[in-house]
Amino acid sequence: MTTASPAPGLRTAHTADLTPAELRAARALLDVAFENDFRDGDWEHGLGGMHALVHDEAGLAAHGSVVMRRARHQGRWLRVGYVEAVAVRPDVRRTGLGGRVMGALERIVDRAYDLGALSASDDGARLYTARGWQPWTGRIHALSPDGIVHLPEEEGTTYVRPALAAPPDPAHELLFDWRDGDVL
């Protein structure tokens, strides 16, 4: 179901409610924004949840999505709203569009999940920390087909946003569900 947004040019919609043309436009934006370093697997990770899209007179200007993941923390499996595929067209960067996209995604995370999480580049981290996302300082693991694996390369680039639950304790690991490609 597509929902209207109070901000002009911004809308949220589930993957199922986006047209093939809208999906192609989002994928093309990600290719441009990430200088053709956004892989098909990365795109797959951003599908199946809610998307925030900002349009301007030139077309799709910004995009992001939030998908459901599971993470175990202190013996409890949490519903995690995992933010994916956040991008702003190069000609309109630093104009607040990334913040508008994140605002829409954070609203979804805050109302529907126990925890928000994302993996950030150094450039992206500035946006997320300015919005209250916190670097995860604990250990990160994933439940792989071969058992539990430690993901030290994800430590330091993973950010969390407590939503409905109390903030997770970094003295205890986050154990994420497995997925093909980049796990986080």
Tab-separated table of C-alpha atoms in Angstrom:
chain	number	residue	atom	x	y	z
A	1	MET	CA	0.000	0.000	0.000
A	2	THR	CA	1.367	3.392	-0.942
A	3	THR	CA	1.078	6.056	1.705
A	4	ALA	CA	0.960	9.763	1.181
A	5	SER	CA	3.609	11.873	2.807
A	6	PRO	CA	3.271	15.390	4.161
A	7	ALA	CA	6.490	16.439	2.398
A	8	PRO	CA	6.044	17.367	-1.271
A	9	GLY	CA	7.768	14.984	-3.641
A	10	LEU	CA	8.297	12.319	-0.930
A	11	ARG	CA	6.359	9.110	-0.778
A	12	THR	CA	6.679	5.731	0.830
A	13	ALA	CA	5.620	2.499	-0.805
A	14	HIS	CA	6.184	-1.215	-0.414
A	15	THR	CA	8.264	-2.927	-3.096
A	16	ALA	CA	5.091	-4.662	-4.297
A	17	ASP	CA	3.469	-1.275	-4.952
A	18	LEU	CA	6.291	0.151	-7.064
A	19	THR	CA	5.949	-0.106	-10.819
A	20	PRO	CA	8.670	-1.746	-12.900
A	21	ALA	CA	9.620	1.748	-14.138
A	22	GLU	CA	9.989	3.014	-10.562
A	23	LEU	CA	12.149	0.029	-9.640
A	24	ARG	CA	14.342	0.611	-12.712
A	25	ALA	CA	14.673	4.302	-11.788
A	26	ALA	CA	15.711	3.439	-8.229
A	27	ARG	CA	18.254	0.889	-9.462
A	28	ALA	CA	19.656	3.410	-11.962
A	29	LEU	CA	19.924	6.075	-9.244
A	30	LEU	CA	21.904	3.654	-7.063
A	31	ASP	CA	24.261	2.862	-9.943
A	32	VAL	CA	24.930	6.575	-10.491
A	33	ALA	CA	25.215	7.421	-6.805
A	34	PHE	CA	27.602	4.539	-6.105
A	35	GLU	CA	29.552	5.038	-9.358
A	36	ASN	CA	28.561	1.597	-10.704
A	37	ASP	CA	29.729	-0.137	-7.519
A	38	PHE	CA	26.221	-1.120	-6.407
A	39	ARG	CA	25.908	-4.841	-7.143
A	40	ASP	CA	22.818	-6.867	-7.980
A	41	GLY	CA	23.058	-8.532	-4.568
A	42	ASP	CA	23.023	-5.115	-2.905
A	43	TRP	CA	19.882	-4.265	-4.862
A	44	GLU	CA	18.216	-7.537	-3.822
A	45	HIS	CA	18.869	-6.678	-0.161
A	46	GLY	CA	16.873	-3.459	-0.544
A	47	LEU	CA	13.756	-5.172	-1.899
A	48	GLY	CA	10.797	-6.660	-0.066
A	49	GLY	CA	10.189	-3.822	2.368
A	50	MET	CA	9.238	-0.180	2.402
A	51	HIS	CA	10.853	2.408	0.137
A	52	ALA	CA	11.129	6.164	0.564
A	53	LEU	CA	11.396	8.041	-2.724
A	54	VAL	CA	11.889	11.738	-3.400
A	55	HIS	CA	11.096	13.068	-6.852
A	56	ASP	CA	11.926	16.455	-8.300
A	57	GLU	CA	11.456	18.001	-11.730
A	58	ALA	CA	14.329	15.872	-13.112
A	59	GLY	CA	12.963	12.558	-11.817
A	60	LEU	CA	13.982	10.362	-8.902
A	61	ALA	CA	16.310	12.398	-6.703
A	62	ALA	CA	16.687	10.185	-3.603
A	63	HIS	CA	15.833	6.685	-2.442
A	64	GLY	CA	16.174	4.385	0.536
A	65	SER	CA	14.469	1.288	1.839
A	66	VAL	CA	13.957	-0.567	5.088
A	67	VAL	CA	13.582	-4.350	5.139
A	68	MET	CA	12.916	-6.786	7.952
A	69	ARG	CA	15.850	-8.689	9.422
A	70	ARG	CA	16.189	-10.699	12.595
A	71	ALA	CA	18.969	-10.331	15.152
A	72	ARG	CA	19.449	-12.186	18.412
A	73	HIS	CA	20.580	-10.145	21.377
A	74	GLN	CA	20.820	-11.483	24.922
A	75	GLY	CA	18.828	-14.593	23.986
A	76	ARG	CA	15.961	-12.677	22.357
A	77	TRP	CA	15.290	-12.441	18.635
A	78	LEU	CA	14.559	-8.847	17.655
A	79	ARG	CA	12.662	-7.514	14.646
A	80	VAL	CA	15.217	-5.290	12.945
A	81	GLY	CA	14.320	-2.617	10.416
A	82	TYR	CA	17.456	-2.761	8.289
A	83	VAL	CA	18.069	0.338	6.166
A	84	GLU	CA	19.354	-0.338	2.648
A	85	ALA	CA	19.987	1.335	-0.679
A	86	VAL	CA	20.118	4.950	0.505
A	87	ALA	CA	21.252	7.257	-2.287
A	88	VAL	CA	20.902	10.821	-3.503
A	89	ARG	CA	21.431	11.896	-7.092
A	90	PRO	CA	24.841	13.635	-7.332
A	91	ASP	CA	23.464	16.956	-8.605
A	92	VAL	CA	21.232	17.401	-5.540
A	93	ARG	CA	23.483	16.102	-2.764
A	94	ARG	CA	23.794	18.158	0.423
A	95	THR	CA	20.336	19.681	-0.065
A	96	GLY	CA	18.541	17.727	2.674
A	97	LEU	CA	17.100	14.946	0.515
A	98	GLY	CA	19.040	12.223	2.327
A	99	GLY	CA	17.587	13.513	5.578
A	100	ARG	CA	14.075	13.450	4.132
A	101	VAL	CA	14.529	9.843	3.033
A	102	MET	CA	15.971	8.874	6.411
A	103	GLY	CA	13.138	10.653	8.230
A	104	ALA	CA	10.581	8.542	6.398
A	105	LEU	CA	12.540	5.327	7.012
A	106	GLU	CA	13.107	6.170	10.682
A	107	ARG	CA	9.378	6.671	11.143
A	108	ILE	CA	8.854	3.113	9.870
A	109	VAL	CA	11.657	1.720	12.036
A	110	ASP	CA	10.422	3.516	15.146
A	111	ARG	CA	6.850	2.310	14.758
A	112	ALA	CA	7.310	-1.232	13.466
A	113	TYR	CA	10.602	-2.664	14.750
A	114	ASP	CA	12.515	-3.353	17.946
A	115	LEU	CA	15.713	-1.967	16.500
A	116	GLY	CA	16.977	-0.156	13.430
A	117	ALA	CA	20.329	-1.109	11.903
A	118	LEU	CA	22.399	-0.222	8.879
A	119	SER	CA	25.903	-0.498	7.518
A	120	ALA	CA	27.502	2.834	6.649
A	121	SER	CA	30.396	4.126	4.618
A	122	ASP	CA	32.513	6.897	6.145
A	123	ASP	CA	30.593	9.481	4.080
A	124	GLY	CA	27.203	8.059	5.010
A	125	ALA	CA	28.066	7.784	8.695
A	126	ARG	CA	27.944	11.564	9.099
A	127	LEU	CA	24.295	11.641	8.011
A	128	TYR	CA	23.319	8.771	10.297
A	129	THR	CA	25.120	9.961	13.440
A	130	ALA	CA	23.670	13.457	12.972
A	131	ARG	CA	20.242	11.806	13.073
A	132	GLY	CA	20.908	9.885	16.289
A	133	TRP	CA	22.093	6.548	14.912
A	134	GLN	CA	24.761	5.084	17.173
A	135	PRO	CA	27.817	3.096	16.112
A	136	TRP	CA	27.515	-0.455	17.387
A	137	THR	CA	30.559	-1.009	19.607
A	138	GLY	CA	29.902	-4.665	20.360
A	139	ARG	CA	30.681	-7.813	18.440
A	140	ILE	CA	28.705	-8.829	15.363
A	141	HIS	CA	28.006	-12.386	14.277
A	142	ALA	CA	25.734	-14.046	11.745
A	143	LEU	CA	23.964	-17.368	11.723
A	144	SER	CA	25.415	-18.855	8.519
A	145	PRO	CA	24.501	-22.155	6.828
A	146	ASP	CA	27.627	-23.543	8.527
A	147	GLY	CA	26.909	-22.150	11.977
A	148	ILE	CA	27.679	-18.921	13.780
A	149	VAL	CA	30.421	-16.792	12.207
A	150	HIS	CA	32.087	-13.687	13.591
A	151	LEU	CA	31.970	-10.655	11.244
A	152	PRO	CA	34.807	-8.413	12.455
A	153	GLU	CA	34.769	-6.418	9.183
A	154	GLU	CA	31.255	-5.204	10.041
A	155	GLU	CA	32.275	-3.936	13.468
A	156	GLY	CA	32.785	-0.203	13.322
A	157	THR	CA	30.572	0.270	10.251
A	158	THR	CA	27.275	-0.934	11.731
A	159	TYR	CA	24.929	1.612	13.297
A	160	VAL	CA	21.834	1.002	15.393
A	161	ARG	CA	18.737	2.949	16.351
A	162	PRO	CA	16.749	1.643	19.296
A	163	ALA	CA	13.072	1.742	18.431
A	164	LEU	CA	10.449	-0.055	20.516
A	165	ALA	CA	12.902	-1.947	22.733
A	166	ALA	CA	15.474	-0.749	25.221
A	167	PRO	CA	18.850	0.028	23.643
A	168	PRO	CA	20.880	-3.127	23.057
A	169	ASP	CA	23.861	-3.689	25.320
A	170	PRO	CA	27.157	-3.788	23.364
A	171	ALA	CA	28.583	-6.097	26.031
A	172	HIS	CA	26.492	-8.755	24.262
A	173	GLU	CA	26.788	-9.642	20.593
A	174	LEU	CA	24.286	-8.977	17.846
A	175	LEU	CA	23.701	-12.195	15.894
A	176	PHE	CA	22.097	-11.409	12.524
A	177	ASP	CA	20.214	-13.737	10.235
A	178	TRP	CA	22.091	-14.919	7.157
A	179	ARG	CA	21.650	-13.694	3.614
A	180	ASP	CA	23.636	-14.177	0.425
A	181	GLY	CA	26.176	-11.533	-0.578
A	182	ASP	CA	27.129	-8.992	2.045
A	183	VAL	CA	25.546	-10.239	5.258
A	184	LEU	CA	25.239	-6.685	6.608
